[in-house]
Amino acid sequence: MNIEQYVTYTVIITVLLVSPGPSVLLSINNGLNHGKKLAALGVLGNVAAFQLLLIISATGLGAVILTFSELLTFIKVIGAGYLCYLGIKVYRSPVSQFDTDGSQSSLHHQPWLIFKQAFWVTSMNPKALIFVSALLPQFINPTVSLMPQVVMLCIISALIHFTIYFGYAALAEKVKQLVGGEKGRGRFNKVSGVTFVIFGIVLGLSGSTT
């Protein structure tokens, strides 16, 4: 790719990742409730899942998956169900306690769980697979080696992805006092939980993904 194509790809990925969605909401919720250090694990989960989708698309496996409407429907149903499950879990979750320096004093939230939740929220969204499967071929030159191109595109997207989502999480940690302390964060958890359920319902009721 030439420099103009790299710039175009960067702009498209940036606009995609800045846009509100379940993954952005989860990053904000993690930053607000667990602090930016633990929230960074969730961001890594999002990034890992998105990189997996990019690799699937680059290898042509994404195009194969898109030809099976039953498989896409299955992924959509599982993804919708997981968002609803996550919404109920967030709605009912207790508010994490923080020390005066902003670090988490309650250890009942497992770091691996935060990573796993973020990974599944991103990877189980069939529309993300459709998007990257349509986007990636526009920036792949079939006349040259595929691997260096895919590596470069993955690096660009990973850096942008982590920067944006970690920025959301860090900002949420900074403004947690503005939501009214523990009671305010408890209300935010309930609003977030309901929003996740709405995301799940909308995904489940969306038309055919093919």
Short mmCIF file of C-alpha atoms in Angstrom, two decimals:
data_model
loop_
_atom_site.label_atom_id
_atom_site.label_comp_id
_atom_site.label_asym_id
_atom_site.label_seq_id
_atom_site.Cartn_x
_atom_site.Cartn_y
_atom_site.Cartn_z
CA MET A 1 0.00 0.00 0.00
CA ASN A 2 1.05 3.59 -0.53
CA ILE A 3 0.90 6.28 2.14
CA GLU A 4 -2.55 7.48 1.04
CA GLN A 5 -4.00 4.00 1.53
CA TYR A 6 -2.46 3.72 4.99
CA VAL A 7 -3.96 7.08 5.94
CA THR A 8 -7.37 6.05 4.59
CA TYR A 9 -7.24 2.75 6.47
CA THR A 10 -6.24 4.57 9.66
CA VAL A 11 -9.12 7.02 9.36
CA ILE A 12 -11.69 4.28 8.71
CA ILE A 13 -10.49 2.15 11.64
CA THR A 14 -10.42 5.20 13.92
CA VAL A 15 -13.99 6.19 13.04
CA LEU A 16 -15.14 2.59 13.55
CA LEU A 17 -13.53 2.26 16.98
CA VAL A 18 -14.53 5.68 18.28
CA SER A 19 -18.19 4.96 17.50
CA PRO A 20 -20.33 3.97 20.53
CA GLY A 21 -21.07 0.28 20.90
CA PRO A 22 -21.00 -2.60 23.39
CA SER A 23 -17.18 -2.75 23.48
CA VAL A 24 -16.86 0.99 24.13
CA LEU A 25 -19.49 0.81 26.86
CA LEU A 26 -17.68 -2.12 28.47
CA SER A 27 -14.38 -0.20 28.45
CA ILE A 28 -16.04 2.78 30.13
CA ASN A 29 -17.74 0.55 32.68
CA ASN A 30 -14.48 -1.24 33.48
CA GLY A 31 -12.61 2.04 33.86
CA LEU A 32 -15.29 3.43 36.15
CA ASN A 33 -15.60 0.36 38.37
CA HIS A 34 -12.17 -1.29 38.28
CA GLY A 35 -9.69 1.46 37.40
CA LYS A 36 -7.61 1.85 34.27
CA LYS A 37 -5.09 -0.87 35.14
CA LEU A 38 -7.67 -3.67 35.21
CA ALA A 39 -9.65 -2.01 32.42
CA ALA A 40 -6.52 -2.29 30.26
CA LEU A 41 -6.92 -6.07 30.40
CA GLY A 42 -10.38 -5.69 28.97
CA VAL A 43 -9.03 -3.45 26.23
CA LEU A 44 -6.47 -6.14 25.40
CA GLY A 45 -9.35 -8.60 25.12
CA ASN A 46 -11.09 -6.31 22.63
CA VAL A 47 -7.88 -5.86 20.65
CA ALA A 48 -7.13 -9.59 20.58
CA ALA A 49 -10.62 -10.40 19.32
CA PHE A 50 -10.48 -7.74 16.60
CA GLN A 51 -7.08 -8.96 15.46
CA LEU A 52 -8.51 -12.47 15.23
CA LEU A 53 -11.31 -11.17 13.00
CA LEU A 54 -8.77 -9.39 10.80
CA ILE A 55 -6.70 -12.56 10.41
CA ILE A 56 -9.79 -14.63 9.65
CA SER A 57 -10.76 -12.13 6.96
CA ALA A 58 -7.24 -11.88 5.52
CA THR A 59 -6.92 -15.64 5.13
CA GLY A 60 -10.20 -15.85 3.23
CA LEU A 61 -11.87 -17.77 6.03
CA GLY A 62 -14.13 -14.82 6.68
CA ALA A 63 -15.53 -15.01 3.14
CA VAL A 64 -16.20 -18.70 3.64
CA ILE A 65 -18.01 -18.07 6.92
CA LEU A 66 -20.14 -15.36 5.31
CA THR A 67 -21.48 -17.87 2.77
CA PHE A 68 -23.09 -19.92 5.53
CA SER A 69 -26.16 -18.00 6.67
CA GLU A 70 -26.95 -20.61 9.32
CA LEU A 71 -23.52 -20.16 10.90
CA LEU A 72 -23.85 -16.38 10.91
CA THR A 73 -27.30 -16.66 12.45
CA PHE A 74 -25.88 -18.96 15.13
CA ILE A 75 -23.08 -16.47 15.88
CA LYS A 76 -25.61 -13.65 16.01
CA VAL A 77 -27.87 -15.49 18.44
CA ILE A 78 -24.94 -16.45 20.67
CA GLY A 79 -23.62 -12.88 20.57
CA ALA A 80 -27.04 -11.40 21.37
CA GLY A 81 -27.50 -13.85 24.21
CA TYR A 82 -24.08 -13.03 25.64
CA LEU A 83 -24.77 -9.28 25.56
CA CYS A 84 -28.05 -9.82 27.41
CA TYR A 85 -26.30 -12.07 29.94
CA LEU A 86 -23.53 -9.51 30.41
CA GLY A 87 -26.13 -6.76 30.81
CA ILE A 88 -27.92 -8.63 33.58
CA LYS A 89 -24.59 -9.38 35.26
CA VAL A 90 -23.48 -5.73 35.11
CA TYR A 91 -26.89 -4.56 36.33
CA ARG A 92 -26.68 -6.79 39.38
CA SER A 93 -22.96 -6.37 40.05
CA PRO A 94 -21.84 -4.69 43.29
CA VAL A 95 -19.90 -1.47 43.10
CA SER A 96 -16.13 -2.04 43.45
CA GLN A 97 -14.38 -0.31 46.34
CA PHE A 98 -11.42 2.01 45.67
CA ASP A 99 -8.71 3.24 47.97
CA THR A 100 -7.94 6.93 48.18
CA ASP A 101 -5.28 6.60 45.48
CA GLY A 102 -7.83 5.15 43.06
CA SER A 103 -6.61 1.57 43.21
CA GLN A 104 -9.07 -1.26 43.61
CA SER A 105 -9.35 -2.59 47.17
CA SER A 106 -11.83 -5.35 46.42
CA LEU A 107 -10.35 -8.41 44.74
CA HIS A 108 -13.54 -10.26 43.84
CA HIS A 109 -13.17 -9.23 40.19
CA GLN A 110 -10.80 -11.62 38.46
CA PRO A 111 -8.53 -10.02 35.83
CA TRP A 112 -8.98 -12.98 33.47
CA LEU A 113 -12.76 -12.51 33.60
CA ILE A 114 -12.41 -8.88 32.52
CA PHE A 115 -10.25 -9.93 29.55
CA LYS A 116 -12.64 -12.75 28.61
CA GLN A 117 -15.76 -10.59 28.74
CA ALA A 118 -14.22 -8.01 26.41
CA PHE A 119 -12.92 -10.70 24.05
CA TRP A 120 -16.34 -12.31 23.65
CA VAL A 121 -18.19 -9.01 23.26
CA THR A 122 -16.03 -8.16 20.24
CA SER A 123 -15.55 -11.60 18.69
CA MET A 124 -19.21 -12.67 18.89
CA ASN A 125 -20.45 -9.71 16.87
CA PRO A 126 -21.08 -10.98 13.31
CA LYS A 127 -21.37 -7.43 11.99
CA ALA A 128 -17.74 -6.81 12.97
CA LEU A 129 -16.70 -9.84 10.90
CA ILE A 130 -18.76 -8.61 7.95
CA PHE A 131 -17.20 -5.15 8.23
CA VAL A 132 -13.58 -6.29 8.30
CA SER A 133 -14.24 -8.88 5.58
CA ALA A 134 -15.48 -6.08 3.33
CA LEU A 135 -12.80 -3.59 4.40
CA LEU A 136 -9.60 -5.62 4.31
CA PRO A 137 -9.60 -6.63 0.61
CA GLN A 138 -9.68 -2.95 -0.32
CA PHE A 139 -6.23 -2.54 1.22
CA ILE A 140 -4.60 -5.82 0.20
CA ASN A 141 -2.46 -5.97 -2.93
CA PRO A 142 -2.83 -9.52 -4.33
CA THR A 143 0.30 -9.19 -6.44
CA VAL A 144 2.69 -9.02 -3.48
CA SER A 145 3.27 -11.09 -0.37
CA LEU A 146 0.18 -11.24 1.85
CA MET A 147 1.79 -11.68 5.27
CA PRO A 148 3.68 -8.34 5.53
CA GLN A 149 0.55 -6.47 4.49
CA VAL A 150 -1.64 -8.22 7.05
CA VAL A 151 0.93 -7.71 9.80
CA MET A 152 1.12 -3.99 9.07
CA LEU A 153 -2.67 -3.59 8.97
CA CYS A 154 -3.00 -5.53 12.22
CA ILE A 155 -0.35 -3.41 13.95
CA ILE A 156 -2.03 -0.19 12.85
CA SER A 157 -5.47 -1.32 13.99
CA ALA A 158 -4.14 -2.73 17.29
CA LEU A 159 -2.38 0.52 18.20
CA ILE A 160 -5.43 2.62 17.34
CA HIS A 161 -7.76 0.18 19.09
CA PHE A 162 -5.81 0.11 22.34
CA THR A 163 -5.27 3.88 22.37
CA ILE A 164 -8.95 4.71 21.89
CA TYR A 165 -10.43 2.12 24.24
CA PHE A 166 -7.83 2.69 26.96
CA GLY A 167 -8.52 6.39 26.58
CA TYR A 168 -12.21 5.75 27.25
CA ALA A 169 -11.35 3.64 30.32
CA ALA A 170 -8.83 6.16 31.69
CA LEU A 171 -11.27 9.02 31.20
CA ALA A 172 -13.99 7.05 32.99
CA GLU A 173 -11.65 6.50 35.94
CA LYS A 174 -10.87 10.22 36.06
CA VAL A 175 -14.52 11.28 36.15
CA LYS A 176 -15.82 8.57 38.50
CA GLN A 177 -16.30 11.14 41.25
CA LEU A 178 -18.61 13.13 39.00
CA VAL A 179 -21.17 10.31 38.98
CA GLY A 180 -21.69 10.64 42.72
CA GLY A 181 -19.40 8.12 44.37
CA GLU A 182 -20.54 4.56 45.01
CA LYS A 183 -24.25 5.33 44.62
CA GLY A 184 -23.63 7.08 41.33
CA ARG A 185 -21.50 4.22 40.03
CA GLY A 186 -24.20 1.82 41.13
CA ARG A 187 -26.72 3.74 39.04
CA PHE A 188 -24.28 3.76 36.13
CA ASN A 189 -23.98 -0.03 36.43
CA LYS A 190 -27.75 -0.34 36.13
CA VAL A 191 -27.88 1.99 33.12
CA SER A 192 -24.99 0.09 31.52
CA GLY A 193 -26.67 -3.23 32.20
CA VAL A 194 -29.90 -2.11 30.56
CA THR A 195 -27.93 -0.73 27.61
CA PHE A 196 -26.12 -4.05 27.11
CA VAL A 197 -29.47 -5.84 27.09
CA ILE A 198 -30.77 -3.37 24.50
CA PHE A 199 -27.67 -3.97 22.36
CA GLY A 200 -28.32 -7.70 22.63
CA ILE A 201 -31.99 -7.40 21.68
CA VAL A 202 -31.19 -5.16 18.71
CA LEU A 203 -28.53 -7.61 17.51
CA GLY A 204 -30.84 -10.58 17.96
CA LEU A 205 -33.70 -8.91 16.10
CA SER A 206 -31.53 -7.50 13.32
CA GLY A 207 -32.14 -8.79 9.83
CA SER A 208 -30.11 -11.36 8.00
CA THR A 209 -26.37 -10.75 8.25
CA THR A 210 -25.75 -12.11 4.79
#
